[in-house]
Amino acid sequence: MKRRSFFKLGLSATVLGVLRPVKAAEVILDNSLDSIDLVKPIVLSTWEHGLEANENAWKVLAADGPALDAVEQGVRTTESDMSIRSVGIGGRPDRDGHVTLDACIMDQNSKCGAVGYLEGIKHPISVARTIMENTPHVMLVGQGAKDFALGYGFKHVKSPLKEVKSEWKVWKKENKDKFEKPEINHENHDTIGMIALDSKGNLSGACTTSGWGYKLPGRIGDSPIIGAGLFVDNEIGAATATGLGEAIIRIAGSHTVVELMRQGRTPQQACEEAVQRIIDKHDNMEGLQVGFLALDKKGNVGAYSVFNGFNFAVKSKDRSELIDASFDRNW
Ligand code: GLY
């Protein structure tokens, strides 16, 4: 028997300042593992900025290109958007005013690369891919990552942006002695995680963020950590995460989702179980938003979050939509 999950479409989506009409209709995502493999290629990504990112990923996928190229090109779109305060060098700085970026990428051969605490480089995802393809390592952080990137021809760019610096100065004056959890929504502390299945049936994923706005200097979240912010197993599926990285790391979130799929859960069931695991491990869930997005080898999709408000973009031959994920509770 087929299991179906129902998601309501959002009414509209703002991407790069453009208000896009999105069909107000109910869509059905078929999460049956025995469904026929008809949907590939397909690309999914977190949040509204995923709509624009998916379009660039789609250019690669529609030309029968590899999922790895698609996810890199896709998330570079978001990294280039200086209006986004949670991804790329337009992102919010740490408490000391430094914009530090985290990213990772993983391909169908379980090769992976990651970069953490990287300053002044526009495309951390491409640095992550360069590490994957040119070194015996998986992750470089901080000054070592920066030197590596410069050595491979990435250019230094100045950050924070002027307006971001002004916002940070106001924040610093008001919050010098406070340390609060951020409210996680499409404007604040959200990653772009992207997972794709190409026309040859191969999976890859990418994840990139500037992390928790006004974080402690040195903090790295889930996004550059393989198994936390992203995991791909070409036999089974792929998953990515968004939200409070500390909670995602504690359960190795994306790896957990993929392993649950390996044990027979649908992508939807796997995301729900991973969210439940986070809930079970925390006494106080106040403000602790986490969302998972998953895709199996057949193109079946799942998404689930702790609180309402998490959405994701899906692009395949016949659709380009923003979908509200189902969730455990209201804010
Ligand atoms: N999920 C992004 C972060 O915690 O940095």
mmCIF file of C-alpha atoms and ligand atoms in Angstrom:
data_model
loop_
_atom_site.group_PDB
_atom_site.id
_atom_site.type_symbol
_atom_site.label_atom_id
_atom_site.label_comp_id
_atom_site.label_asym_id
_atom_site.label_seq_id
_atom_site.Cartn_x
_atom_site.Cartn_y
_atom_site.Cartn_z
ATOM 1 C CA MET A 1 0.000 0.000 0.000
ATOM 2 C CA LYS A 2 1.288 3.413 -0.896
ATOM 3 C CA ARG A 3 1.898 5.956 1.792
ATOM 4 C CA ARG A 4 1.238 9.524 0.803
ATOM 5 C CA SER A 5 2.188 12.746 2.528
ATOM 6 C CA PHE A 6 0.389 15.993 1.964
ATOM 7 C CA PHE A 7 2.047 19.381 1.910
ATOM 8 C CA LYS A 8 0.388 22.721 1.353
ATOM 9 C CA LEU A 9 1.998 25.103 -1.085
ATOM 10 C CA GLY A 10 2.908 28.565 0.142
ATOM 11 C CA LEU A 11 0.992 31.438 -1.430
ATOM 12 C CA SER A 12 3.992 33.383 -2.548
ATOM 13 C CA ALA A 13 7.740 33.447 -2.362
ATOM 14 C CA THR A 14 10.152 36.334 -2.329
ATOM 15 C CA VAL A 15 13.350 35.566 -4.152
ATOM 16 C CA LEU A 16 15.933 38.252 -4.839
ATOM 17 C CA GLY A 17 13.279 40.831 -4.114
ATOM 18 C CA VAL A 18 10.902 39.443 -6.736
ATOM 19 C CA LEU A 19 7.474 38.349 -5.600
ATOM 20 C CA ARG A 20 6.704 35.132 -7.422
ATOM 21 C CA PRO A 21 3.213 33.763 -7.551
ATOM 22 C CA VAL A 22 3.091 30.129 -6.498
ATOM 23 C CA LYS A 23 0.016 28.036 -7.195
ATOM 24 C CA ALA A 24 -2.215 27.865 -4.151
ATOM 25 C CA ALA A 25 -2.947 24.189 -4.427
ATOM 26 C CA GLU A 26 -2.323 21.032 -2.521
ATOM 27 C CA VAL A 27 0.323 18.749 -3.900
ATOM 28 C CA ILE A 28 0.903 15.138 -3.108
ATOM 29 C CA LEU A 29 4.377 13.797 -2.703
ATOM 30 C CA ASP A 30 4.371 10.105 -3.175
ATOM 31 C CA ASN A 31 6.737 8.633 -0.652
ATOM 32 C CA SER A 32 6.376 5.038 -1.653
ATOM 33 C CA LEU A 33 9.687 3.276 -2.064
ATOM 34 C CA ASP A 34 8.057 0.960 -4.603
ATOM 35 C CA SER A 35 6.907 3.817 -6.806
ATOM 36 C CA ILE A 36 8.163 3.765 -10.347
ATOM 37 C CA ASP A 37 11.324 5.629 -11.042
ATOM 38 C CA LEU A 38 9.959 8.390 -13.262
ATOM 39 C CA VAL A 39 10.951 11.626 -11.658
ATOM 40 C CA LYS A 40 14.680 11.924 -12.256
ATOM 41 C CA PRO A 41 16.342 14.268 -12.654
ATOM 42 C CA ILE A 42 15.135 16.181 -9.624
ATOM 43 C CA VAL A 43 16.648 18.783 -7.301
ATOM 44 C CA LEU A 44 15.499 19.880 -3.853
ATOM 45 C CA SER A 45 16.711 22.660 -1.646
ATOM 46 C CA THR A 46 15.905 24.298 1.626
ATOM 47 C CA TRP A 47 13.925 27.510 1.964
ATOM 48 C CA GLU A 48 12.646 30.063 -0.533
ATOM 49 C CA HIS A 49 16.078 30.937 -1.830
ATOM 50 C CA GLY A 50 16.095 27.367 -3.134
ATOM 51 C CA LEU A 51 13.717 28.341 -5.936
ATOM 52 C CA GLU A 52 16.333 30.469 -7.635
ATOM 53 C CA ALA A 53 19.157 28.062 -6.780
ATOM 54 C CA ASN A 54 17.217 25.110 -8.217
ATOM 55 C CA GLU A 55 16.839 26.926 -11.541
ATOM 56 C CA ASN A 56 20.621 27.049 -11.932
ATOM 57 C CA ALA A 57 21.024 23.468 -10.777
ATOM 58 C CA TRP A 58 18.371 22.503 -13.298
ATOM 59 C CA LYS A 59 20.394 23.927 -16.199
ATOM 60 C CA VAL A 60 22.984 21.226 -15.447
ATOM 61 C CA LEU A 61 20.499 18.431 -14.775
ATOM 62 C CA ALA A 62 18.369 19.176 -17.850
ATOM 63 C CA ALA A 63 21.482 18.827 -20.009
ATOM 64 C CA ASP A 64 22.088 15.376 -18.486
ATOM 65 C CA GLY A 65 24.928 16.796 -16.407
ATOM 66 C CA PRO A 66 26.109 15.305 -13.113
ATOM 67 C CA ALA A 67 24.300 15.988 -9.850
ATOM 68 C CA LEU A 68 27.632 17.122 -8.372
ATOM 69 C CA ASP A 69 27.932 20.017 -10.843
ATOM 70 C CA ALA A 70 24.243 20.800 -10.396
ATOM 71 C CA VAL A 71 24.416 21.194 -6.622
ATOM 72 C CA GLU A 72 27.599 23.267 -6.772
ATOM 73 C CA GLN A 73 26.162 25.617 -9.403
ATOM 74 C CA GLY A 74 22.846 25.700 -7.558
ATOM 75 C CA VAL A 75 24.088 26.836 -4.165
ATOM 76 C CA ARG A 76 26.565 29.292 -5.710
ATOM 77 C CA THR A 77 23.443 31.230 -6.702
ATOM 78 C CA THR A 78 22.556 31.753 -3.059
ATOM 79 C CA GLU A 79 26.157 32.452 -2.066
ATOM 80 C CA SER A 80 26.192 35.224 -4.683
ATOM 81 C CA ASP A 81 23.055 36.911 -3.364
ATOM 82 C CA MET A 82 24.226 39.753 -1.152
ATOM 83 C CA SER A 83 20.693 40.329 0.179
ATOM 84 C CA ILE A 84 20.733 36.990 2.021
ATOM 85 C CA ARG A 85 21.939 37.323 5.618
ATOM 86 C CA SER A 86 22.526 33.647 6.330
ATOM 87 C CA VAL A 87 24.544 32.385 3.360
ATOM 88 C CA GLY A 88 27.728 33.723 1.762
ATOM 89 C CA ILE A 89 29.601 36.923 2.405
ATOM 90 C CA GLY A 90 26.346 38.890 2.658
ATOM 91 C CA GLY A 91 25.749 36.887 5.840
ATOM 92 C CA ARG A 92 25.678 38.087 9.438
ATOM 93 C CA PRO A 93 29.023 38.181 11.260
ATOM 94 C CA ASP A 94 30.034 36.614 14.537
ATOM 95 C CA ARG A 95 30.010 38.585 17.805
ATOM 96 C CA ASP A 96 33.334 40.196 16.865
ATOM 97 C CA GLY A 97 32.140 41.328 13.448
ATOM 98 C CA HIS A 98 33.753 38.625 11.276
ATOM 99 C CA VAL A 99 31.677 36.895 8.594
ATOM 100 C CA THR A 100 32.795 33.253 8.700
ATOM 101 C CA LEU A 101 31.447 30.703 6.247
ATOM 102 C CA ASP A 102 30.848 26.952 6.435
ATOM 103 C CA ALA A 103 30.112 24.597 3.518
ATOM 104 C CA CYS A 104 30.358 21.007 2.376
ATOM 105 C CA ILE A 105 29.761 18.921 -0.723
ATOM 106 C CA MET A 106 29.397 15.159 -1.287
ATOM 107 C CA ASP A 107 29.160 13.095 -4.467
ATOM 108 C CA GLN A 108 27.876 9.713 -5.619
ATOM 109 C CA ASN A 109 31.165 8.004 -4.774
ATOM 110 C CA SER A 110 31.041 9.197 -1.157
ATOM 111 C CA LYS A 111 33.827 11.632 -1.896
ATOM 112 C CA CYS A 112 33.407 14.787 0.126
ATOM 113 C CA GLY A 113 34.967 18.131 0.900
ATOM 114 C CA ALA A 114 34.261 20.747 3.531
ATOM 115 C CA VAL A 115 35.362 24.166 4.648
ATOM 116 C CA GLY A 116 34.760 25.870 7.969
ATOM 117 C CA TYR A 117 35.294 29.297 9.460
ATOM 118 C CA LEU A 118 36.344 30.670 6.078
ATOM 119 C CA GLU A 119 36.538 34.456 5.732
ATOM 120 C CA GLY A 120 36.491 36.677 2.666
ATOM 121 C CA ILE A 121 35.845 34.095 -0.049
ATOM 122 C CA LYS A 122 32.662 34.381 -2.085
ATOM 123 C CA HIS A 123 32.061 30.702 -2.867
ATOM 124 C CA PRO A 124 32.923 28.414 0.036
ATOM 125 C CA ILE A 125 31.118 25.541 -1.729
ATOM 126 C CA SER A 126 33.649 25.654 -4.568
ATOM 127 C CA VAL A 127 36.501 25.721 -2.059
ATOM 128 C CA ALA A 128 34.958 22.597 -0.490
ATOM 129 C CA ARG A 129 34.854 20.923 -3.897
ATOM 130 C CA THR A 130 38.456 21.957 -4.598
ATOM 131 C CA ILE A 131 39.545 20.385 -1.292
ATOM 132 C CA MET A 132 37.649 17.209 -2.231
ATOM 133 C CA GLU A 133 39.240 16.972 -5.652
ATOM 134 C CA ASN A 134 42.784 18.133 -4.938
ATOM 135 C CA THR A 135 43.786 17.037 -1.465
ATOM 136 C CA PRO A 136 43.782 13.853 0.604
ATOM 137 C CA HIS A 137 41.724 15.732 3.237
ATOM 138 C CA VAL A 138 38.018 16.304 3.759
ATOM 139 C CA MET A 139 37.911 19.530 5.757
ATOM 140 C CA LEU A 140 40.020 22.675 6.044
ATOM 141 C CA VAL A 141 39.142 25.515 8.405
ATOM 142 C CA GLY A 142 40.119 29.084 9.206
ATOM 143 C CA GLN A 143 43.334 30.597 7.916
ATOM 144 C CA GLY A 144 44.491 27.273 6.437
ATOM 145 C CA ALA A 145 41.312 27.108 4.363
ATOM 146 C CA LYS A 146 41.737 30.735 3.311
ATOM 147 C CA ASP A 147 45.372 30.227 2.255
ATOM 148 C CA PHE A 148 44.373 27.089 0.370
ATOM 149 C CA ALA A 149 41.588 28.958 -1.466
ATOM 150 C CA LEU A 150 43.868 31.874 -2.392
ATOM 151 C CA GLY A 151 46.447 29.372 -3.606
ATOM 152 C CA TYR A 152 43.849 27.870 -5.938
ATOM 153 C CA GLY A 153 42.965 31.254 -7.411
ATOM 154 C CA PHE A 154 39.918 32.204 -5.338
ATOM 155 C CA LYS A 155 39.863 35.961 -4.843
ATOM 156 C CA HIS A 156 39.661 37.715 -1.479
ATOM 157 C CA VAL A 157 36.493 39.788 -1.089
ATOM 158 C CA LYS A 158 35.849 42.335 1.600
ATOM 159 C CA SER A 159 33.264 41.510 4.257
ATOM 160 C CA PRO A 160 31.071 42.308 6.086
ATOM 161 C CA LEU A 161 29.080 44.456 3.688
ATOM 162 C CA LYS A 162 28.613 48.040 4.830
ATOM 163 C CA GLU A 163 24.962 47.542 5.773
ATOM 164 C CA VAL A 164 25.701 44.270 7.585
ATOM 165 C CA LYS A 165 28.396 46.039 9.600
ATOM 166 C CA SER A 166 25.957 48.786 10.596
ATOM 167 C CA GLU A 167 23.380 46.178 11.700
ATOM 168 C CA TRP A 168 26.065 44.380 13.705
ATOM 169 C CA LYS A 169 27.100 47.615 15.450
ATOM 170 C CA VAL A 170 23.505 48.209 16.534
ATOM 171 C CA TRP A 171 23.218 44.593 17.685
ATOM 172 C CA LYS A 172 26.469 44.793 19.624
ATOM 173 C CA LYS A 173 25.383 47.889 21.477
ATOM 174 C CA GLU A 174 22.086 46.291 22.498
ATOM 175 C CA ASN A 175 23.199 42.708 23.077
ATOM 176 C CA LYS A 176 26.753 42.908 24.335
ATOM 177 C CA ASP A 177 26.048 40.760 27.373
ATOM 178 C CA LYS A 178 23.258 38.561 26.036
ATOM 179 C CA PHE A 179 23.415 35.210 24.375
ATOM 180 C CA GLU A 180 20.105 34.102 22.893
ATOM 181 C CA LYS A 181 18.965 31.422 20.515
ATOM 182 C CA PRO A 182 18.107 32.919 17.141
ATOM 183 C CA GLU A 183 14.624 32.592 15.716
ATOM 184 C CA ILE A 184 15.196 30.435 12.676
ATOM 185 C CA ASN A 185 13.192 31.358 9.618
ATOM 186 C CA HIS A 186 13.808 32.228 6.005
ATOM 187 C CA GLU A 187 15.530 35.476 6.965
ATOM 188 C CA ASN A 188 17.542 34.354 9.921
ATOM 189 C CA HIS A 189 20.064 31.560 10.395
ATOM 190 C CA ASP A 190 19.038 29.365 7.521
ATOM 191 C CA THR A 191 21.269 27.304 5.368
ATOM 192 C CA ILE A 192 20.891 26.338 1.795
ATOM 193 C CA GLY A 193 21.087 22.570 1.624
ATOM 194 C CA MET A 194 20.598 21.089 -1.836
ATOM 195 C CA ILE A 195 20.292 17.447 -2.898
ATOM 196 C CA ALA A 196 19.902 16.216 -6.457
ATOM 197 C CA LEU A 197 19.366 13.050 -8.474
ATOM 198 C CA ASP A 198 20.657 13.284 -12.035
ATOM 199 C CA SER A 199 19.433 11.604 -15.215
ATOM 200 C CA LYS A 200 21.899 8.739 -14.721
ATOM 201 C CA GLY A 201 20.459 8.067 -11.275
ATOM 202 C CA ASN A 202 23.377 9.475 -9.276
ATOM 203 C CA LEU A 203 22.967 11.553 -6.136
ATOM 204 C CA SER A 204 25.004 14.479 -4.803
ATOM 205 C CA GLY A 205 24.495 17.240 -2.255
ATOM 206 C CA ALA A 206 25.807 20.619 -1.123
ATOM 207 C CA CYS A 207 25.264 22.738 1.960
ATOM 208 C CA THR A 208 26.476 26.289 2.698
ATOM 209 C CA THR A 209 25.857 28.968 5.326
ATOM 210 C CA SER A 210 27.254 31.884 7.299
ATOM 211 C CA GLY A 211 25.787 30.138 10.341
ATOM 212 C CA TRP A 212 24.248 31.457 13.518
ATOM 213 C CA GLY A 213 24.181 35.256 13.333
ATOM 214 C CA TYR A 214 26.386 36.866 16.018
ATOM 215 C CA LYS A 215 27.730 33.465 17.080
ATOM 216 C CA LEU A 216 30.752 33.065 19.336
ATOM 217 C CA PRO A 217 33.960 33.490 17.337
ATOM 218 C CA GLY A 218 35.198 30.058 16.292
ATOM 219 C CA ARG A 219 31.772 28.449 16.257
ATOM 220 C CA ILE A 220 31.097 25.969 13.460
ATOM 221 C CA GLY A 221 27.624 24.513 12.948
ATOM 222 C CA ASP A 222 26.337 21.412 11.220
ATOM 223 C CA SER A 223 26.585 22.709 7.649
ATOM 224 C CA PRO A 224 30.224 21.792 6.915
ATOM 225 C CA ILE A 225 30.062 18.530 8.849
ATOM 226 C CA ILE A 226 29.500 15.504 6.650
ATOM 227 C CA GLY A 227 26.762 13.427 8.261
ATOM 228 C CA ALA A 228 25.273 16.401 10.112
ATOM 229 C CA GLY A 229 24.313 19.104 7.567
ATOM 230 C CA LEU A 230 24.581 16.762 4.586
ATOM 231 C CA PHE A 231 24.921 13.095 3.745
ATOM 232 C CA VAL A 232 24.776 11.200 0.473
ATOM 233 C CA ASP A 233 24.826 7.451 -0.048
ATOM 234 C CA ASN A 234 24.355 6.653 -3.699
ATOM 235 C CA GLU A 235 22.855 3.227 -2.887
ATOM 236 C CA ILE A 236 20.120 4.698 -0.732
ATOM 237 C CA GLY A 237 19.501 8.437 -0.819
ATOM 238 C CA ALA A 238 20.583 11.872 0.312
ATOM 239 C CA ALA A 239 19.597 14.213 3.113
ATOM 240 C CA THR A 240 20.348 17.738 4.232
ATOM 241 C CA ALA A 241 19.479 19.758 7.303
ATOM 242 C CA THR A 242 18.744 23.300 8.305
ATOM 243 C CA GLY A 243 18.219 24.950 11.657
ATOM 244 C CA LEU A 244 20.100 24.905 14.907
ATOM 245 C CA GLY A 245 23.350 23.172 14.005
ATOM 246 C CA GLU A 246 24.203 22.152 17.539
ATOM 247 C CA ALA A 247 21.062 19.976 17.729
ATOM 248 C CA ILE A 248 21.667 18.505 14.273
ATOM 249 C CA ILE A 249 25.257 17.566 15.108
ATOM 250 C CA ARG A 250 24.144 15.781 18.293
ATOM 251 C CA ILE A 251 22.239 13.156 16.310
ATOM 252 C CA ALA A 252 24.433 13.205 13.163
ATOM 253 C CA GLY A 253 21.177 14.329 11.566
ATOM 254 C CA SER A 254 21.576 13.852 7.815
ATOM 255 C CA HIS A 255 23.400 10.542 8.225
ATOM 256 C CA THR A 256 20.634 9.390 10.551
ATOM 257 C CA VAL A 257 18.005 10.204 7.916
ATOM 258 C CA VAL A 258 19.883 8.249 5.226
ATOM 259 C CA GLU A 259 20.471 5.279 7.542
ATOM 260 C CA LEU A 260 16.771 5.202 8.426
ATOM 261 C CA MET A 261 16.007 5.067 4.697
ATOM 262 C CA ARG A 262 18.467 2.179 4.405
ATOM 263 C CA GLN A 263 16.452 0.377 7.071
ATOM 264 C CA GLY A 264 13.329 0.768 4.957
ATOM 265 C CA ARG A 265 11.789 4.068 6.066
ATOM 266 C CA THR A 266 10.462 6.312 3.339
ATOM 267 C CA PRO A 267 12.207 9.704 3.082
ATOM 268 C CA GLN A 268 9.235 11.242 4.898
ATOM 269 C CA GLN A 269 9.283 8.680 7.711
ATOM 270 C CA ALA A 270 13.050 9.078 8.052
ATOM 271 C CA CYS A 271 12.828 12.881 8.402
ATOM 272 C CA GLU A 272 10.042 12.540 10.967
ATOM 273 C CA GLU A 273 11.988 10.008 13.016
ATOM 274 C CA ALA A 274 15.141 12.146 12.998
ATOM 275 C CA VAL A 275 13.164 15.170 14.200
ATOM 276 C CA GLN A 276 11.613 13.022 16.931
ATOM 277 C CA ARG A 277 15.079 11.910 18.004
ATOM 278 C CA ILE A 278 16.090 15.554 18.441
ATOM 279 C CA ILE A 279 12.932 16.267 20.417
ATOM 280 C CA ASP A 280 13.583 13.252 22.668
ATOM 281 C CA LYS A 281 17.097 14.471 23.439
ATOM 282 C CA HIS A 282 16.147 17.976 24.559
ATOM 283 C CA ASP A 283 14.300 18.994 27.714
ATOM 284 C CA ASN A 284 13.557 22.429 26.358
ATOM 285 C CA MET A 285 12.560 22.774 22.725
ATOM 286 C CA GLU A 286 11.887 26.502 22.928
ATOM 287 C CA GLY A 287 13.141 28.092 19.711
ATOM 288 C CA LEU A 288 14.920 24.921 18.671
ATOM 289 C CA GLN A 289 14.026 24.720 15.012
ATOM 290 C CA VAL A 290 15.479 21.963 12.839
ATOM 291 C CA GLY A 291 14.302 20.811 9.432
ATOM 292 C CA PHE A 292 15.359 17.804 7.356
ATOM 293 C CA LEU A 293 14.974 17.288 3.631
ATOM 294 C CA ALA A 294 15.506 13.874 2.020
ATOM 295 C CA LEU A 295 15.501 12.219 -1.367
ATOM 296 C CA ASP A 296 15.813 8.526 -2.130
ATOM 297 C CA LYS A 297 17.312 6.786 -5.161
ATOM 298 C CA LYS A 298 13.929 6.690 -6.864
ATOM 299 C CA GLY A 299 13.262 10.390 -6.471
ATOM 300 C CA ASN A 300 10.845 10.096 -3.539
ATOM 301 C CA VAL A 301 10.902 13.125 -1.288
ATOM 302 C CA GLY A 302 10.503 13.758 2.423
ATOM 303 C CA ALA A 303 10.678 16.859 4.624
ATOM 304 C CA TYR A 304 9.855 17.533 8.252
ATOM 305 C CA SER A 305 10.676 20.129 10.895
ATOM 306 C CA VAL A 306 10.259 20.663 14.606
ATOM 307 C CA PHE A 307 8.271 23.898 14.178
ATOM 308 C CA ASN A 308 6.097 25.233 11.402
ATOM 309 C CA GLY A 309 7.688 27.609 8.896
ATOM 310 C CA PHE A 310 10.227 25.363 7.181
ATOM 311 C CA ASN A 311 9.776 25.173 3.439
ATOM 312 C CA PHE A 312 11.706 23.725 0.544
ATOM 313 C CA ALA A 313 11.943 24.157 -3.207
ATOM 314 C CA VAL A 314 11.540 21.279 -5.636
ATOM 315 C CA LYS A 315 12.390 21.292 -9.322
ATOM 316 C CA SER A 316 11.871 18.509 -11.815
ATOM 317 C CA LYS A 317 10.801 18.366 -15.454
ATOM 318 C CA ASP A 318 7.206 19.299 -14.725
ATOM 319 C CA ARG A 319 7.400 21.338 -11.557
ATOM 320 C CA SER A 320 9.132 24.203 -9.815
ATOM 321 C CA GLU A 321 7.497 24.830 -6.477
ATOM 322 C CA LEU A 322 7.960 26.000 -2.948
ATOM 323 C CA ILE A 323 6.399 23.581 -0.480
ATOM 324 C CA ASP A 324 5.669 23.975 3.206
ATOM 325 C CA ALA A 325 7.084 21.004 5.083
ATOM 326 C CA SER A 326 4.930 19.237 7.644
ATOM 327 C CA PHE A 327 6.030 19.743 11.245
ATOM 328 C CA ASP A 328 5.743 18.557 14.828
ATOM 329 C CA ARG A 329 4.400 21.724 16.457
ATOM 330 C CA ASN A 330 3.605 25.422 16.093
ATOM 331 C CA TRP A 331 5.977 28.120 17.264
HETATM 332 N N1 GLY B 1 22.420 25.066 10.317
HETATM 333 C C1 GLY B 1 23.367 26.071 10.187
HETATM 334 C C2 GLY B 1 24.136 26.334 11.406
HETATM 335 O O1 GLY B 1 23.749 25.935 12.490
HETATM 336 O O2 GLY B 1 25.145 26.974 11.306
#
